[in-house]
PDB file of C-alpha atoms in Angstrom:
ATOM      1  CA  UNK A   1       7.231  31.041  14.258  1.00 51.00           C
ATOM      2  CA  UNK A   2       9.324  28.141  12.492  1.00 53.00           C
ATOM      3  CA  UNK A   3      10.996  29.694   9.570  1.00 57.00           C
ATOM      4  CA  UNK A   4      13.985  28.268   7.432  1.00 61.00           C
ATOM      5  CA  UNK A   5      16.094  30.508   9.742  1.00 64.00           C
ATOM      6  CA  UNK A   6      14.915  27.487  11.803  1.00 63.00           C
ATOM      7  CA  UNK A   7      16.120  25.063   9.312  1.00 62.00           C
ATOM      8  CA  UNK A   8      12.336  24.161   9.450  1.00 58.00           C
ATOM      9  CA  UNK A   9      11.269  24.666   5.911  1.00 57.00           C
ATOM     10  CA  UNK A  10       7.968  22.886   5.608  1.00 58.00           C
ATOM     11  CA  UNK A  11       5.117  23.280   8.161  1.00 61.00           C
ATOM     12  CA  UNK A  12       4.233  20.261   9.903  1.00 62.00           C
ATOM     13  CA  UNK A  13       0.743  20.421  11.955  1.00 67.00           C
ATOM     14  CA  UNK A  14       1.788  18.382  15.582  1.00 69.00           C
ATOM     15  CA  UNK A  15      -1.980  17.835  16.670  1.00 70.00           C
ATOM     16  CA  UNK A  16      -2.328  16.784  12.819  1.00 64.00           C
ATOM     17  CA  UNK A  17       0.203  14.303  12.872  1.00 64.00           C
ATOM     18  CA  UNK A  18      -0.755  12.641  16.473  1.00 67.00           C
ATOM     19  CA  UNK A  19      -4.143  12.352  15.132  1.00 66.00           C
ATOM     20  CA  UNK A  20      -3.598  10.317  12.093  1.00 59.00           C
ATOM     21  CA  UNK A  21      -1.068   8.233  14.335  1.00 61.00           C
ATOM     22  CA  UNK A  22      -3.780   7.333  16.515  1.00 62.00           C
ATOM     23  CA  UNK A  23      -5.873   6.791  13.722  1.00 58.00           C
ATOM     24  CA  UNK A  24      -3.710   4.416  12.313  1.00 56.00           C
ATOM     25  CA  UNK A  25      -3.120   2.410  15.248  1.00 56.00           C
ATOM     26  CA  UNK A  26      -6.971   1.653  15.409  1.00 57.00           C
ATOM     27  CA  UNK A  27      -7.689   1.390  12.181  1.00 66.00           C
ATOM     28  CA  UNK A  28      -7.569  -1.961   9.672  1.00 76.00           C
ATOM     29  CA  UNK A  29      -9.068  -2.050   6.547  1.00 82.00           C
ATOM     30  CA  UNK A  30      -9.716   1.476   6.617  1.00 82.00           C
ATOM     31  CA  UNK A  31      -7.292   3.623   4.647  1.00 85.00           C
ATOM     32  CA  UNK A  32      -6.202   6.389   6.496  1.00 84.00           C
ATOM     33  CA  UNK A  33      -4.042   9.971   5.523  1.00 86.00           C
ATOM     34  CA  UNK A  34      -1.115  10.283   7.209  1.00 84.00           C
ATOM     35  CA  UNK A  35       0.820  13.338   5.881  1.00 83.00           C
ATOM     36  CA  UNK A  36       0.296  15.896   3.068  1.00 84.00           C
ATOM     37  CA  UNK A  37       2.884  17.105   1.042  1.00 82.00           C
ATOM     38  CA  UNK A  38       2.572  21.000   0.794  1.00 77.00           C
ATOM     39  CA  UNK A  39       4.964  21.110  -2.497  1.00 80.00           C
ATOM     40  CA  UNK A  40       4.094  17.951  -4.069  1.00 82.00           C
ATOM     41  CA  UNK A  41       0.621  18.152  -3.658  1.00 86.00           C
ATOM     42  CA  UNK A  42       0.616  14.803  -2.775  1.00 90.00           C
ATOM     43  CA  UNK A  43      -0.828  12.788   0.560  1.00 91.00           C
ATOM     44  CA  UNK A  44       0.985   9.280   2.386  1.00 91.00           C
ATOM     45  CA  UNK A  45      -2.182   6.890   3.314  1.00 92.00           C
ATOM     46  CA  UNK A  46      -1.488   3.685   5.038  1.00 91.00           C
ATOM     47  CA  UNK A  47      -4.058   0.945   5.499  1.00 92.00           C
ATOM     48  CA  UNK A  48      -3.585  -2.266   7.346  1.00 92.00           C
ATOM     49  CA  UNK A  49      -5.014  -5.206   5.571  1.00 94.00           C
ATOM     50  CA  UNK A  50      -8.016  -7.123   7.209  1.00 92.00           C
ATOM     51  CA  UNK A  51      -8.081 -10.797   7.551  1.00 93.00           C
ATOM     52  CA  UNK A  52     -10.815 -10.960   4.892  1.00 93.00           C
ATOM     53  CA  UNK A  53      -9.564  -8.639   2.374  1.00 94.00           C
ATOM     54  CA  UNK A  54      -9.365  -9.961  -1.484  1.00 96.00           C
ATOM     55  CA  UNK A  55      -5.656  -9.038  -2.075  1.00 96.00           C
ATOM     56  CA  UNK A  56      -4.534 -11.510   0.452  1.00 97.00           C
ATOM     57  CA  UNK A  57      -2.173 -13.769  -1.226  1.00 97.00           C
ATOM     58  CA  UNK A  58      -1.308 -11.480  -4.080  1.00 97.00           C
ATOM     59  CA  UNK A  59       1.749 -10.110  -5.227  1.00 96.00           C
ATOM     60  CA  UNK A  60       1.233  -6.368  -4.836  1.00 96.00           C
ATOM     61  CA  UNK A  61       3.116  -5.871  -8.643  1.00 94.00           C
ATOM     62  CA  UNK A  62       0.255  -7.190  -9.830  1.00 94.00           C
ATOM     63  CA  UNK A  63      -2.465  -4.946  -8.612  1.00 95.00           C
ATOM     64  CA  UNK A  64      -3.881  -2.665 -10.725  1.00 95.00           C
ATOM     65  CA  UNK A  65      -3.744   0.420  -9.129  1.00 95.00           C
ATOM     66  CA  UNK A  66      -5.862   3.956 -10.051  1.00 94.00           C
ATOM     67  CA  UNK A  67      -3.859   6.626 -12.241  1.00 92.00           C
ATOM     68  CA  UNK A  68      -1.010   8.408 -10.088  1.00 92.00           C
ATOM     69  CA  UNK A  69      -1.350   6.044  -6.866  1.00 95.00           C
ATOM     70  CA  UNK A  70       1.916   4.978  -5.964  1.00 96.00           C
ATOM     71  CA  UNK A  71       2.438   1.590  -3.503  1.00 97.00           C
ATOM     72  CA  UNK A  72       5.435   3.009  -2.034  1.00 96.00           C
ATOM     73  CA  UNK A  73       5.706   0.029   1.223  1.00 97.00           C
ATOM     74  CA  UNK A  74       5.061  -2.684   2.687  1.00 97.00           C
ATOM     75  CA  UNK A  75       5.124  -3.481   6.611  1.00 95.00           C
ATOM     76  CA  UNK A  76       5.692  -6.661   6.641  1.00 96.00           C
ATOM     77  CA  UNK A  77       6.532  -8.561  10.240  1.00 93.00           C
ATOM     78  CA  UNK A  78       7.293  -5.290  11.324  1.00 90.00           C
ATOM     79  CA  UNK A  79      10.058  -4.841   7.977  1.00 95.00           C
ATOM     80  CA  UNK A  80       9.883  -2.269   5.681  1.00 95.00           C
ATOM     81  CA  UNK A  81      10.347  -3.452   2.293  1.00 96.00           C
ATOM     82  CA  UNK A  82       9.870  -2.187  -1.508  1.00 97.00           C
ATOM     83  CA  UNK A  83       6.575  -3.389  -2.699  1.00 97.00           C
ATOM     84  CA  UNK A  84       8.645  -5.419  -5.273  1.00 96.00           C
ATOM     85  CA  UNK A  85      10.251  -7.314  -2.870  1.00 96.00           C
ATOM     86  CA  UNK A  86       6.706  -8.793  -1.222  1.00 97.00           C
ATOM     87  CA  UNK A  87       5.674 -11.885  -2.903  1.00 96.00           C
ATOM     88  CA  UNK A  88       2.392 -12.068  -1.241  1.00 97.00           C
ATOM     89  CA  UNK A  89       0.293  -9.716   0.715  1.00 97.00           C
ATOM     90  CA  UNK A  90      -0.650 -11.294   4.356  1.00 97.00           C
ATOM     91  CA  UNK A  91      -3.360 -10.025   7.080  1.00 94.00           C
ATOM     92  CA  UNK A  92      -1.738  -7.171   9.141  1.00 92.00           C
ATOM     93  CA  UNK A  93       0.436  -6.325   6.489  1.00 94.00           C
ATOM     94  CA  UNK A  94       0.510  -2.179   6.257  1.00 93.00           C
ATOM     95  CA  UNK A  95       0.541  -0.733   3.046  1.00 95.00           C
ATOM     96  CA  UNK A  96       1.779   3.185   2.529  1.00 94.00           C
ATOM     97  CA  UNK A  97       0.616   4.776  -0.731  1.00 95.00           C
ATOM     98  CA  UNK A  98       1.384   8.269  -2.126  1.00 94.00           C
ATOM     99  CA  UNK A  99      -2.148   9.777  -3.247  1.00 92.00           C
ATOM    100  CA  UNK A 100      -2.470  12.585  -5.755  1.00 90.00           C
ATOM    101  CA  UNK A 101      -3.771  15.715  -3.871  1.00 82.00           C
ATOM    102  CA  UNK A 102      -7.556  15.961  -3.577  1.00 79.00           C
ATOM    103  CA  UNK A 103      -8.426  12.555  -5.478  1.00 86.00           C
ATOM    104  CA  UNK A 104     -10.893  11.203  -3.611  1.00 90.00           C
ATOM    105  CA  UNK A 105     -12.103   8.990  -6.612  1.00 93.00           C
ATOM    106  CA  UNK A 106      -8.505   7.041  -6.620  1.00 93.00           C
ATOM    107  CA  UNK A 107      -8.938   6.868  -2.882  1.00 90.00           C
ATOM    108  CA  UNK A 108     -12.063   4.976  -3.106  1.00 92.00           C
ATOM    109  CA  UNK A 109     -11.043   2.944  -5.583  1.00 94.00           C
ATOM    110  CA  UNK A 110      -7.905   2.069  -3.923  1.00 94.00           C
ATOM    111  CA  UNK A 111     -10.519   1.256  -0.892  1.00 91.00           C
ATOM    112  CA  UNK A 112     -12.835  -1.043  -2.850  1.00 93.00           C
ATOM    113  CA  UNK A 113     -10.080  -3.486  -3.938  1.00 93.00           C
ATOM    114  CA  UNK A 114      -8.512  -3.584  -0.531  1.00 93.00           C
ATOM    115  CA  UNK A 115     -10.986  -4.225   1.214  1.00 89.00           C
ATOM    116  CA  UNK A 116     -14.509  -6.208   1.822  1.00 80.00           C
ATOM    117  CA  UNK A 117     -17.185  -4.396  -0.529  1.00 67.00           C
ATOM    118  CA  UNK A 118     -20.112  -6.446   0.803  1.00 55.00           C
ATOM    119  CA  UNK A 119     -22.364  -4.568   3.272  1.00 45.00           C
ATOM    120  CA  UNK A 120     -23.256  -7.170   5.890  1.00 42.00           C
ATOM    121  CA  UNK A 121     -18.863  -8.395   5.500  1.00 43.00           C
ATOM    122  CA  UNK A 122     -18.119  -4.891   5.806  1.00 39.00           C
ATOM    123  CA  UNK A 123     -20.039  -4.662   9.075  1.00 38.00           C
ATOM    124  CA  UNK A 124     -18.353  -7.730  10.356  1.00 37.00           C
ATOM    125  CA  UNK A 125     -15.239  -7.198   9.232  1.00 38.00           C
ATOM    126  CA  UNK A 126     -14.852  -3.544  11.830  1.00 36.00           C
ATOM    127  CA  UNK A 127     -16.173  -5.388  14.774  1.00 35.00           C
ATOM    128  CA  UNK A 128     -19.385  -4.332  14.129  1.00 33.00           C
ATOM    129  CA  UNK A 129     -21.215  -0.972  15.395  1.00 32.00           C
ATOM    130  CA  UNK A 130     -20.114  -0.161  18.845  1.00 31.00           C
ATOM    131  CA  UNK A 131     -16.812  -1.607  18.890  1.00 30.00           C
ATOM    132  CA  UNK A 132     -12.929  -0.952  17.693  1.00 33.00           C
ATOM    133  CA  UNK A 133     -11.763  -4.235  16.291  1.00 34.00           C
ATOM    134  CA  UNK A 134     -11.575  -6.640  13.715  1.00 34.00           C
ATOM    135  CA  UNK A 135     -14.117  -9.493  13.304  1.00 36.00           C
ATOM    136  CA  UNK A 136     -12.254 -12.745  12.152  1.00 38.00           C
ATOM    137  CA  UNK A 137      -8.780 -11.761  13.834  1.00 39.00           C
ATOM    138  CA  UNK A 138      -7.970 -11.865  17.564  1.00 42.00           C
ATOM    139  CA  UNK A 139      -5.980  -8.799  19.361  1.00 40.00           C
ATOM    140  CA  UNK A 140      -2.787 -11.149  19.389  1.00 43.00           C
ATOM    141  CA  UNK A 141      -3.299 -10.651  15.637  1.00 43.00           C
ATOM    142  CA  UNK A 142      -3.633  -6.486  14.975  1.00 41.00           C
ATOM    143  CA  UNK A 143      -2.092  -5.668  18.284  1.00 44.00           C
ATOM    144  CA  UNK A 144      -5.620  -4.056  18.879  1.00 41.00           C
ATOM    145  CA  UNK A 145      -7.809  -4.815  22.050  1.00 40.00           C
ATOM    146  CA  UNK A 146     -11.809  -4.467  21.511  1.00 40.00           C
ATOM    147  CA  UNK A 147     -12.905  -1.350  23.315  1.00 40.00           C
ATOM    148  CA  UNK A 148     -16.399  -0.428  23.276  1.00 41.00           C
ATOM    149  CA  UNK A 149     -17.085   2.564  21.939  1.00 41.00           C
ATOM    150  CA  UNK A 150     -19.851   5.219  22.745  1.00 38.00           C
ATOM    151  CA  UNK A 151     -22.270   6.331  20.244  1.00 38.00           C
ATOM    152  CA  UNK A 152     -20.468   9.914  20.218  1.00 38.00           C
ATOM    153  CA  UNK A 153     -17.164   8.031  19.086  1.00 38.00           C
ATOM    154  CA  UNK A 154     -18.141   6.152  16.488  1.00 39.00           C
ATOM    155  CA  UNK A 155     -17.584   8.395  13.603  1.00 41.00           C
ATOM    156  CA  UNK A 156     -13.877   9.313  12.732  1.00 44.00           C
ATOM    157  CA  UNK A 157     -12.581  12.625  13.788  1.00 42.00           C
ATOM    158  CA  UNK A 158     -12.024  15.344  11.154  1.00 44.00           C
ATOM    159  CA  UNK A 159      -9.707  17.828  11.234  1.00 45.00           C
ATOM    160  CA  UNK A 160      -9.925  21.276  10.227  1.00 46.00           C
ATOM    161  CA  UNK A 161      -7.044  22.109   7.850  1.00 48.00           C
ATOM    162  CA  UNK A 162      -6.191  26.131   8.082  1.00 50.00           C
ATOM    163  CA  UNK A 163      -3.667  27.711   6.231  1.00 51.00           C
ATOM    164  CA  UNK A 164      -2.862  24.955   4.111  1.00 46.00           C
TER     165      UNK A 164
END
């Protein structure tokens, strides 16, 4: 329907988009896609940093990140600034990475030094099964109440990409 005639020259999925918003707003210390590029082949993630992740206090210049993973922002008190400019990375900060299409591997590895990789922390850390939250931080914190969630809910929802 959309066609450059429209000035509208790359498709952009509405229920898509409104998903991974909502997504995003729930989620800390999860990393989660935001957008795909159609003609870079390339995906924006964002992940909001737990109170217990390891990178806390580190300069994010001197994070090794994977091959072709690009720390493109960082939220910080609700400013947008160049990675370069953030001497240390603080709880709630949001972090927006470009991802090379399809690389899950640099996605998990990205994942592993962002966030708690012990089991029974990990549990802790989400609020626990049942629950949207984050143990060790209050909502006045994340801006996110504790809802309780049924067992139908607690799995993320996927969404079927067509005619991508």
């Amino acid at each position: 329907m959309f066609n450059e005639s429209w000035g509208v020259d790359v498709p952009i999925s509405t229920p898509r988009m409104m998903t991974a918003l909502v997504e995003e707003a729930l989620s800390v210390g999860t990393l989660v896609p935001i957008f795909r590029f159609n003609n870079s082949h390339n995906g924006l993630f964002s992940i909001v940093l737990s109170a217990d992740s390891p990178v806390l206090g580190r300069n994010p210049g001197e994070i090794e990140w994977p091959t072709g993973v690009l720390l493109t922002a960082v939220m910080q008190d609700g400013t947008a600034l160049a990675p370069h400019l953030v001497a240390s990375l603080r709880a709630s900060d949001q972090l927006l990475f470009l991802f090379p299409e399809q690389n899950e591997e640099a996605i998990a590895q990205v994942g592993k030094l962002l966030t708690v990789t012990d089991a029974a922390d990990s549990a802790s850390a989400v609020g626990g099964v049942g629950s949207v939250g984050v143990g060790g931080t209050d909502a006045s914190e994340t801006g996110v109440e504790e809802l309780p969630v049924s067992a139908t809910q607690q799995e993320p929802t996927q969404v079927e990409r067509h005619g991508e």
